[in-house]
Amino acid sequence: MAARILIVEDEAAILELIIFNVQQAGFETIRAENAEQAMAVINDSLPDLILLDWMLPGMSGIELARVLRRNERTRLIPIIMLTARVQEADKVSGLEIGADDYITKPFSPRELIARINAVLRRMVPEASEEVIEIKGLRLDPSHHRVTANNREIELGPTEYRLLHFLMAHTDRVYSRSQLLDRVWGDHVFIEERTVDVHIRRLRKTLQITGMDNWIQTVRSAGYRFSVVSEMPEKDSDEEI
């Protein structure tokens, strides 16, 4: 699924130009012309990345970034600051409040897309369109295709998103609630045990490949993707 980019820019011509180029690169875009509109969008659903203009009417972009970094729900959203300020002190200020990158105007569309891709690869790897391949298991986001040793694997949309997230974060353990937030969305209110159902479906689909044991249960903690097989209780989802 394409990454959702929130673009916060008050100059209409620049906003339209950014939206055009970001969409051409295959991303989904959401627009906001000020901090208030941006917060309304974020409160409804978290974007994968924010392109944030420094100079906004009302609350500035730098102050909005501070607000987002102080909030537990929004503190990990990647932020790229857009600004005409070129002084080193201004760049340092932007990075110190928690921006992940900083682009000075004017900038080329190619540079902008390269910066977006770089931040997504670093901060939200499952939101990028790069192919992930681990010991014969290959996931191609641009074609929404999964193969195991060149054999195509049919996955439902939820199992696909779950596998994509876990493969992008190998060897890291995620609780049910964390997986719900990151795979289903933070405003989706469903039972945590729903995760167990989809984990079982994913393992069952991968069983014919012999790779099902890479989806591991970590007791009292959650789930992880790891090619190191050291979890004999991998099929037990009752107590984690």
Short mmCIF file of N, CA and C in Angstrom, two decimals, residues 67-225:
data_model
loop_
_atom_site.label_atom_id
_atom_site.label_comp_id
_atom_site.label_asym_id
_atom_site.label_seq_id
_atom_site.Cartn_x
_atom_site.Cartn_y
_atom_site.Cartn_z
N VAL A 67 4.72 20.26 19.02
CA VAL A 67 3.50 19.67 19.57
C VAL A 67 3.42 18.18 19.23
N LEU A 68 3.72 17.85 17.99
CA LEU A 68 3.66 16.45 17.55
C LEU A 68 4.68 15.59 18.28
N ARG A 69 5.87 16.13 18.51
CA ARG A 69 6.91 15.36 19.19
C ARG A 69 6.62 15.18 20.68
N ARG A 70 5.81 16.05 21.26
CA ARG A 70 5.48 15.92 22.69
C ARG A 70 4.33 14.95 22.94
N ASN A 71 3.60 14.60 21.88
CA ASN A 71 2.42 13.75 22.00
C ASN A 71 2.80 12.29 21.75
N GLU A 72 2.43 11.41 22.66
CA GLU A 72 2.81 10.00 22.56
C GLU A 72 2.32 9.37 21.26
N ARG A 73 1.12 9.77 20.83
CA ARG A 73 0.52 9.16 19.63
C ARG A 73 1.23 9.61 18.35
N THR A 74 1.76 10.82 18.33
CA THR A 74 2.29 11.38 17.09
C THR A 74 3.81 11.54 17.08
N ARG A 75 4.47 11.20 18.18
CA ARG A 75 5.89 11.54 18.31
C ARG A 75 6.79 10.81 17.33
N LEU A 76 6.34 9.68 16.77
CA LEU A 76 7.18 8.91 15.87
C LEU A 76 6.89 9.16 14.39
N ILE A 77 5.93 10.05 14.08
CA ILE A 77 5.65 10.34 12.67
C ILE A 77 6.86 11.05 12.05
N PRO A 78 7.41 10.55 10.97
CA PRO A 78 8.54 11.24 10.32
C PRO A 78 8.11 12.62 9.81
N ILE A 79 8.97 13.62 10.02
CA ILE A 79 8.69 14.99 9.59
C ILE A 79 9.86 15.50 8.74
N ILE A 80 9.53 16.01 7.56
CA ILE A 80 10.52 16.72 6.74
C ILE A 80 10.11 18.19 6.70
N MET A 81 10.96 19.06 7.19
CA MET A 81 10.68 20.49 7.20
C MET A 81 10.98 21.09 5.83
N LEU A 82 10.07 21.96 5.36
CA LEU A 82 10.26 22.69 4.11
C LEU A 82 10.38 24.18 4.46
N THR A 83 11.45 24.83 4.01
CA THR A 83 11.63 26.22 4.40
C THR A 83 12.56 26.97 3.46
N ALA A 84 12.36 28.27 3.41
CA ALA A 84 13.27 29.15 2.65
C ALA A 84 14.45 29.57 3.50
N ARG A 85 14.45 29.25 4.79
CA ARG A 85 15.55 29.62 5.68
C ARG A 85 16.79 28.78 5.36
N VAL A 86 17.90 29.45 5.13
CA VAL A 86 19.11 28.73 4.71
C VAL A 86 20.23 28.82 5.73
N GLN A 87 20.01 29.57 6.80
CA GLN A 87 21.06 29.71 7.81
C GLN A 87 21.24 28.40 8.56
N GLU A 88 22.49 28.09 8.89
CA GLU A 88 22.79 26.85 9.61
C GLU A 88 22.04 26.77 10.93
N ALA A 89 21.91 27.90 11.62
CA ALA A 89 21.22 27.92 12.92
C ALA A 89 19.77 27.51 12.76
N ASP A 90 19.13 27.93 11.65
CA ASP A 90 17.74 27.55 11.42
C ASP A 90 17.61 26.05 11.16
N LYS A 91 18.54 25.51 10.38
CA LYS A 91 18.52 24.07 10.11
C LYS A 91 18.70 23.28 11.41
N VAL A 92 19.63 23.74 12.23
CA VAL A 92 19.87 23.07 13.51
C VAL A 92 18.62 23.13 14.38
N SER A 93 17.95 24.29 14.40
CA SER A 93 16.73 24.43 15.20
C SER A 93 15.67 23.44 14.75
N GLY A 94 15.51 23.31 13.42
CA GLY A 94 14.53 22.37 12.89
C GLY A 94 14.83 20.94 13.27
N LEU A 95 16.08 20.57 13.20
CA LEU A 95 16.46 19.19 13.54
C LEU A 95 16.39 18.94 15.04
N GLU A 96 16.70 19.96 15.83
CA GLU A 96 16.68 19.79 17.28
C GLU A 96 15.28 19.59 17.84
N ILE A 97 14.26 20.14 17.18
CA ILE A 97 12.90 19.94 17.68
C ILE A 97 12.35 18.58 17.26
N GLY A 98 13.11 17.84 16.44
CA GLY A 98 12.71 16.48 16.11
C GLY A 98 12.41 16.22 14.66
N ALA A 99 12.65 17.20 13.76
CA ALA A 99 12.46 16.93 12.34
C ALA A 99 13.47 15.87 11.89
N ASP A 100 13.04 15.03 10.96
CA ASP A 100 13.91 13.95 10.48
C ASP A 100 14.75 14.37 9.28
N ASP A 101 14.33 15.43 8.61
CA ASP A 101 15.11 15.97 7.51
C ASP A 101 14.66 17.41 7.28
N TYR A 102 15.40 18.12 6.42
CA TYR A 102 15.23 19.55 6.25
C TYR A 102 15.56 19.87 4.80
N ILE A 103 14.60 20.47 4.06
CA ILE A 103 14.82 20.83 2.67
C ILE A 103 14.59 22.33 2.50
N THR A 104 15.55 23.01 1.89
CA THR A 104 15.42 24.45 1.68
C THR A 104 14.84 24.73 0.29
N LYS A 105 13.96 25.73 0.24
CA LYS A 105 13.37 26.16 -1.02
C LYS A 105 14.33 27.10 -1.72
N PRO A 106 14.35 27.06 -3.07
CA PRO A 106 13.63 26.11 -3.93
C PRO A 106 14.34 24.76 -3.98
N PHE A 107 13.58 23.70 -4.21
CA PHE A 107 14.17 22.37 -4.30
C PHE A 107 13.60 21.69 -5.54
N SER A 108 14.34 20.74 -6.06
CA SER A 108 13.88 20.01 -7.25
C SER A 108 12.94 18.89 -6.83
N PRO A 109 11.99 18.54 -7.69
CA PRO A 109 11.10 17.40 -7.39
C PRO A 109 11.88 16.12 -7.13
N ARG A 110 12.97 15.91 -7.87
CA ARG A 110 13.76 14.68 -7.69
C ARG A 110 14.38 14.64 -6.30
N GLU A 111 14.88 15.78 -5.82
CA GLU A 111 15.46 15.83 -4.48
C GLU A 111 14.39 15.55 -3.44
N LEU A 112 13.21 16.16 -3.61
CA LEU A 112 12.12 15.97 -2.66
C LEU A 112 11.75 14.50 -2.54
N ILE A 113 11.55 13.84 -3.68
CA ILE A 113 11.15 12.42 -3.66
C ILE A 113 12.27 11.56 -3.08
N ALA A 114 13.51 11.90 -3.39
CA ALA A 114 14.64 11.14 -2.84
C ALA A 114 14.68 11.28 -1.32
N ARG A 115 14.43 12.48 -0.81
CA ARG A 115 14.42 12.69 0.63
C ARG A 115 13.27 11.92 1.28
N ILE A 116 12.09 11.96 0.67
CA ILE A 116 10.94 11.22 1.20
C ILE A 116 11.26 9.73 1.28
N ASN A 117 11.79 9.18 0.18
CA ASN A 117 12.11 7.75 0.17
C ASN A 117 13.17 7.40 1.21
N ALA A 118 14.15 8.27 1.37
CA ALA A 118 15.21 8.00 2.35
C ALA A 118 14.67 7.97 3.77
N VAL A 119 13.80 8.93 4.10
CA VAL A 119 13.23 8.97 5.45
C VAL A 119 12.31 7.77 5.67
N LEU A 120 11.50 7.42 4.67
CA LEU A 120 10.61 6.27 4.82
C LEU A 120 11.39 4.98 5.00
N ARG A 121 12.48 4.82 4.25
CA ARG A 121 13.30 3.61 4.40
C ARG A 121 13.87 3.52 5.81
N ARG A 122 14.23 4.67 6.36
CA ARG A 122 14.87 4.70 7.68
C ARG A 122 13.85 4.59 8.81
N MET A 123 12.73 5.31 8.67
CA MET A 123 11.78 5.44 9.77
C MET A 123 10.58 4.51 9.65
N VAL A 124 10.08 4.34 8.44
CA VAL A 124 8.88 3.51 8.22
C VAL A 124 9.13 2.60 7.03
N PRO A 125 10.00 1.60 7.18
CA PRO A 125 10.40 0.78 6.04
C PRO A 125 9.24 0.09 5.34
N GLU A 126 8.17 -0.25 6.06
CA GLU A 126 7.05 -0.92 5.43
C GLU A 126 6.23 0.01 4.55
N ALA A 127 6.47 1.33 4.63
CA ALA A 127 5.74 2.29 3.80
C ALA A 127 6.43 2.54 2.47
N SER A 128 7.64 2.04 2.29
CA SER A 128 8.36 2.26 1.04
C SER A 128 7.96 1.21 0.01
N GLU A 129 8.31 1.47 -1.23
CA GLU A 129 7.98 0.55 -2.33
C GLU A 129 9.13 -0.40 -2.65
N GLU A 130 10.14 -0.44 -1.80
CA GLU A 130 11.29 -1.30 -2.08
C GLU A 130 10.96 -2.77 -1.81
N VAL A 131 11.49 -3.62 -2.66
CA VAL A 131 11.32 -5.07 -2.50
C VAL A 131 12.07 -5.52 -1.24
N ILE A 132 11.43 -6.39 -0.47
CA ILE A 132 12.08 -7.00 0.70
C ILE A 132 12.26 -8.48 0.39
N GLU A 133 13.48 -8.98 0.51
CA GLU A 133 13.74 -10.39 0.25
C GLU A 133 14.59 -10.96 1.36
N ILE A 134 14.09 -12.03 1.99
CA ILE A 134 14.79 -12.66 3.10
C ILE A 134 14.81 -14.17 2.88
N LYS A 135 15.97 -14.70 2.54
CA LYS A 135 16.17 -16.14 2.38
C LYS A 135 15.09 -16.81 1.52
N GLY A 136 14.83 -16.22 0.37
CA GLY A 136 13.90 -16.82 -0.58
C GLY A 136 12.48 -16.33 -0.46
N LEU A 137 12.14 -15.65 0.63
CA LEU A 137 10.81 -15.06 0.77
C LEU A 137 10.89 -13.62 0.28
N ARG A 138 10.13 -13.33 -0.77
CA ARG A 138 10.25 -12.04 -1.46
C ARG A 138 8.90 -11.32 -1.46
N LEU A 139 8.89 -10.09 -1.00
CA LEU A 139 7.67 -9.28 -0.99
C LEU A 139 7.92 -8.03 -1.83
N ASP A 140 7.10 -7.87 -2.86
CA ASP A 140 7.24 -6.76 -3.81
C ASP A 140 6.05 -5.82 -3.64
N PRO A 141 6.21 -4.70 -2.90
CA PRO A 141 5.07 -3.80 -2.65
C PRO A 141 4.50 -3.16 -3.90
N SER A 142 5.35 -2.84 -4.88
CA SER A 142 4.86 -2.16 -6.07
C SER A 142 3.91 -3.04 -6.89
N HIS A 143 4.08 -4.35 -6.81
CA HIS A 143 3.20 -5.28 -7.52
C HIS A 143 2.28 -6.06 -6.56
N HIS A 144 2.39 -5.76 -5.27
CA HIS A 144 1.58 -6.42 -4.25
C HIS A 144 1.69 -7.95 -4.41
N ARG A 145 2.93 -8.43 -4.46
CA ARG A 145 3.19 -9.84 -4.79
C ARG A 145 4.16 -10.43 -3.79
N VAL A 146 3.85 -11.66 -3.33
CA VAL A 146 4.73 -12.38 -2.42
C VAL A 146 5.09 -13.72 -3.06
N THR A 147 6.39 -14.02 -3.06
CA THR A 147 6.84 -15.31 -3.58
C THR A 147 7.77 -15.97 -2.57
N ALA A 148 7.74 -17.30 -2.57
CA ALA A 148 8.65 -18.08 -1.72
C ALA A 148 9.40 -19.04 -2.62
N ASN A 149 10.72 -18.81 -2.74
CA ASN A 149 11.54 -19.61 -3.66
C ASN A 149 10.93 -19.62 -5.06
N ASN A 150 10.53 -18.42 -5.51
CA ASN A 150 9.95 -18.17 -6.84
C ASN A 150 8.54 -18.74 -7.03
N ARG A 151 7.95 -19.22 -5.96
CA ARG A 151 6.57 -19.72 -6.02
C ARG A 151 5.65 -18.67 -5.43
N GLU A 152 4.64 -18.25 -6.21
CA GLU A 152 3.76 -17.16 -5.75
C GLU A 152 2.88 -17.64 -4.59
N ILE A 153 2.75 -16.77 -3.59
CA ILE A 153 1.94 -17.06 -2.41
C ILE A 153 0.74 -16.12 -2.39
N GLU A 154 -0.45 -16.67 -2.28
CA GLU A 154 -1.67 -15.87 -2.25
C GLU A 154 -2.00 -15.51 -0.80
N LEU A 155 -2.03 -14.22 -0.51
CA LEU A 155 -2.36 -13.74 0.83
C LEU A 155 -3.54 -12.78 0.78
N GLY A 156 -4.37 -12.81 1.82
CA GLY A 156 -5.41 -11.82 1.95
C GLY A 156 -4.79 -10.46 2.25
N PRO A 157 -5.55 -9.37 2.08
CA PRO A 157 -4.98 -8.03 2.28
C PRO A 157 -4.41 -7.78 3.67
N THR A 158 -5.09 -8.30 4.70
CA THR A 158 -4.59 -8.09 6.06
C THR A 158 -3.34 -8.90 6.32
N GLU A 159 -3.33 -10.17 5.86
CA GLU A 159 -2.14 -11.00 6.04
C GLU A 159 -0.95 -10.41 5.27
N TYR A 160 -1.24 -9.82 4.10
CA TYR A 160 -0.16 -9.19 3.33
C TYR A 160 0.43 -8.02 4.11
N ARG A 161 -0.41 -7.14 4.65
CA ARG A 161 0.08 -5.99 5.41
C ARG A 161 0.85 -6.44 6.65
N LEU A 162 0.35 -7.48 7.30
CA LEU A 162 1.00 -8.00 8.49
C LEU A 162 2.38 -8.56 8.15
N LEU A 163 2.46 -9.34 7.07
CA LEU A 163 3.76 -9.89 6.66
C LEU A 163 4.72 -8.77 6.25
N HIS A 164 4.21 -7.79 5.53
CA HIS A 164 5.05 -6.66 5.09
C HIS A 164 5.64 -5.94 6.30
N PHE A 165 4.80 -5.66 7.30
CA PHE A 165 5.30 -4.96 8.48
C PHE A 165 6.34 -5.80 9.21
N LEU A 166 6.07 -7.07 9.42
CA LEU A 166 7.00 -7.92 10.17
C LEU A 166 8.31 -8.12 9.42
N MET A 167 8.25 -8.28 8.10
CA MET A 167 9.47 -8.45 7.32
C MET A 167 10.31 -7.17 7.29
N ALA A 168 9.63 -6.03 7.38
CA ALA A 168 10.35 -4.76 7.39
C ALA A 168 11.00 -4.47 8.74
N HIS A 169 10.61 -5.25 9.76
CA HIS A 169 11.14 -5.03 11.11
C HIS A 169 11.60 -6.37 11.69
N THR A 170 12.47 -7.05 10.99
CA THR A 170 12.89 -8.39 11.40
C THR A 170 13.52 -8.39 12.79
N ASP A 171 13.23 -9.46 13.52
CA ASP A 171 13.80 -9.74 14.84
C ASP A 171 13.31 -8.79 15.94
N ARG A 172 12.39 -7.90 15.63
CA ARG A 172 11.82 -7.03 16.65
C ARG A 172 10.47 -7.58 17.10
N VAL A 173 10.23 -7.54 18.39
CA VAL A 173 8.99 -8.08 18.95
C VAL A 173 7.94 -6.98 19.06
N TYR A 174 6.71 -7.29 18.60
CA TYR A 174 5.61 -6.34 18.68
C TYR A 174 4.43 -6.99 19.39
N SER A 175 3.84 -6.24 20.30
CA SER A 175 2.66 -6.73 21.02
C SER A 175 1.45 -6.68 20.10
N ARG A 176 0.36 -7.29 20.53
CA ARG A 176 -0.88 -7.23 19.75
C ARG A 176 -1.31 -5.79 19.52
N SER A 177 -1.29 -4.98 20.58
CA SER A 177 -1.75 -3.60 20.45
C SER A 177 -0.87 -2.81 19.50
N GLN A 178 0.43 -3.04 19.51
CA GLN A 178 1.33 -2.36 18.59
C GLN A 178 1.05 -2.78 17.15
N LEU A 179 0.80 -4.06 16.94
CA LEU A 179 0.48 -4.53 15.59
C LEU A 179 -0.85 -3.96 15.11
N LEU A 180 -1.82 -3.85 16.00
CA LEU A 180 -3.10 -3.24 15.63
C LEU A 180 -2.89 -1.81 15.17
N ASP A 181 -2.09 -1.05 15.91
CA ASP A 181 -1.84 0.35 15.56
C ASP A 181 -1.11 0.48 14.24
N ARG A 182 -0.09 -0.36 14.02
CA ARG A 182 0.79 -0.18 12.87
C ARG A 182 0.25 -0.86 11.61
N VAL A 183 -0.50 -1.93 11.75
CA VAL A 183 -0.99 -2.68 10.59
C VAL A 183 -2.44 -2.35 10.26
N TRP A 184 -3.29 -2.28 11.29
CA TRP A 184 -4.71 -2.00 11.08
C TRP A 184 -4.99 -0.50 11.08
N GLY A 185 -4.22 0.28 11.85
CA GLY A 185 -4.46 1.71 11.98
C GLY A 185 -4.82 2.06 13.41
N ASP A 186 -4.33 3.22 13.86
CA ASP A 186 -4.47 3.53 15.28
C ASP A 186 -5.89 3.93 15.67
N HIS A 187 -6.78 4.17 14.71
CA HIS A 187 -8.17 4.52 15.03
C HIS A 187 -9.13 3.36 14.75
N VAL A 188 -8.58 2.17 14.58
CA VAL A 188 -9.42 0.99 14.36
C VAL A 188 -9.62 0.29 15.70
N PHE A 189 -10.86 0.17 16.12
CA PHE A 189 -11.16 -0.39 17.43
C PHE A 189 -11.69 -1.82 17.27
N ILE A 190 -10.78 -2.78 17.37
CA ILE A 190 -11.14 -4.18 17.28
C ILE A 190 -10.41 -4.93 18.39
N GLU A 191 -10.85 -6.15 18.64
CA GLU A 191 -10.26 -6.96 19.70
C GLU A 191 -8.81 -7.31 19.38
N GLU A 192 -7.95 -7.25 20.41
CA GLU A 192 -6.55 -7.60 20.19
C GLU A 192 -6.38 -9.03 19.71
N ARG A 193 -7.29 -9.92 20.11
CA ARG A 193 -7.18 -11.32 19.69
C ARG A 193 -7.36 -11.48 18.18
N THR A 194 -7.89 -10.45 17.50
CA THR A 194 -7.98 -10.49 16.05
C THR A 194 -6.60 -10.71 15.43
N VAL A 195 -5.57 -10.16 16.07
CA VAL A 195 -4.20 -10.34 15.58
C VAL A 195 -3.85 -11.81 15.54
N ASP A 196 -4.24 -12.56 16.58
CA ASP A 196 -3.93 -13.99 16.63
C ASP A 196 -4.52 -14.73 15.44
N VAL A 197 -5.74 -14.37 15.08
CA VAL A 197 -6.43 -15.03 13.96
C VAL A 197 -5.63 -14.83 12.68
N HIS A 198 -5.19 -13.62 12.44
CA HIS A 198 -4.46 -13.34 11.19
C HIS A 198 -3.05 -13.91 11.22
N ILE A 199 -2.45 -13.98 12.40
CA ILE A 199 -1.15 -14.65 12.51
C ILE A 199 -1.29 -16.12 12.12
N ARG A 200 -2.34 -16.77 12.63
CA ARG A 200 -2.56 -18.19 12.30
C ARG A 200 -2.79 -18.37 10.80
N ARG A 201 -3.58 -17.46 10.19
CA ARG A 201 -3.83 -17.55 8.75
C ARG A 201 -2.53 -17.39 7.96
N LEU A 202 -1.72 -16.44 8.40
CA LEU A 202 -0.45 -16.19 7.72
C LEU A 202 0.46 -17.41 7.83
N ARG A 203 0.55 -17.99 9.01
CA ARG A 203 1.38 -19.19 9.18
C ARG A 203 0.86 -20.35 8.34
N LYS A 204 -0.45 -20.50 8.29
CA LYS A 204 -1.04 -21.61 7.53
C LYS A 204 -0.70 -21.47 6.04
N THR A 205 -0.77 -20.24 5.53
CA THR A 205 -0.44 -20.01 4.12
C THR A 205 1.02 -20.29 3.84
N LEU A 206 1.90 -19.92 4.79
CA LEU A 206 3.34 -20.12 4.60
C LEU A 206 3.78 -21.54 4.90
N GLN A 207 2.87 -22.36 5.43
CA GLN A 207 3.24 -23.71 5.87
C GLN A 207 3.80 -24.55 4.73
N ILE A 208 3.21 -24.41 3.54
CA ILE A 208 3.66 -25.22 2.41
C ILE A 208 5.07 -24.85 1.97
N THR A 209 5.55 -23.68 2.39
CA THR A 209 6.90 -23.24 2.01
C THR A 209 7.94 -23.62 3.05
N GLY A 210 7.47 -24.05 4.24
CA GLY A 210 8.39 -24.34 5.33
C GLY A 210 8.88 -23.10 6.04
N MET A 211 8.27 -21.95 5.72
CA MET A 211 8.70 -20.68 6.30
C MET A 211 7.75 -20.19 7.40
N ASP A 212 6.77 -21.02 7.74
CA ASP A 212 5.78 -20.60 8.73
C ASP A 212 6.40 -20.38 10.11
N ASN A 213 7.51 -21.08 10.40
CA ASN A 213 8.15 -20.93 11.72
C ASN A 213 8.93 -19.63 11.85
N TRP A 214 8.97 -18.82 10.76
CA TRP A 214 9.60 -17.51 10.85
C TRP A 214 8.67 -16.49 11.51
N ILE A 215 7.39 -16.80 11.57
CA ILE A 215 6.44 -15.95 12.30
C ILE A 215 6.36 -16.51 13.71
N GLN A 216 7.04 -15.91 14.64
CA GLN A 216 7.27 -16.51 15.94
C GLN A 216 6.47 -15.80 17.05
N THR A 217 6.00 -16.62 17.97
CA THR A 217 5.36 -16.11 19.18
C THR A 217 6.42 -15.95 20.27
N VAL A 218 6.47 -14.79 20.87
CA VAL A 218 7.37 -14.54 22.00
C VAL A 218 6.49 -14.42 23.24
N ARG A 219 6.53 -15.44 24.07
CA ARG A 219 5.61 -15.54 25.19
C ARG A 219 5.67 -14.32 26.10
N SER A 220 4.49 -13.85 26.46
CA SER A 220 4.32 -12.68 27.33
C SER A 220 4.77 -11.37 26.69
N ALA A 221 5.03 -11.40 25.36
CA ALA A 221 5.50 -10.17 24.70
C ALA A 221 4.75 -9.89 23.41
N GLY A 222 4.68 -10.86 22.50
CA GLY A 222 4.01 -10.60 21.23
C GLY A 222 4.52 -11.49 20.12
N TYR A 223 4.71 -10.91 18.95
CA TYR A 223 5.13 -11.66 17.78
C TYR A 223 6.33 -10.98 17.13
N ARG A 224 7.08 -11.79 16.37
CA ARG A 224 8.19 -11.25 15.59
C ARG A 224 8.41 -12.12 14.37
N PHE A 225 9.11 -11.54 13.39
CA PHE A 225 9.57 -12.28 12.22
C PHE A 225 11.06 -12.51 12.38
#
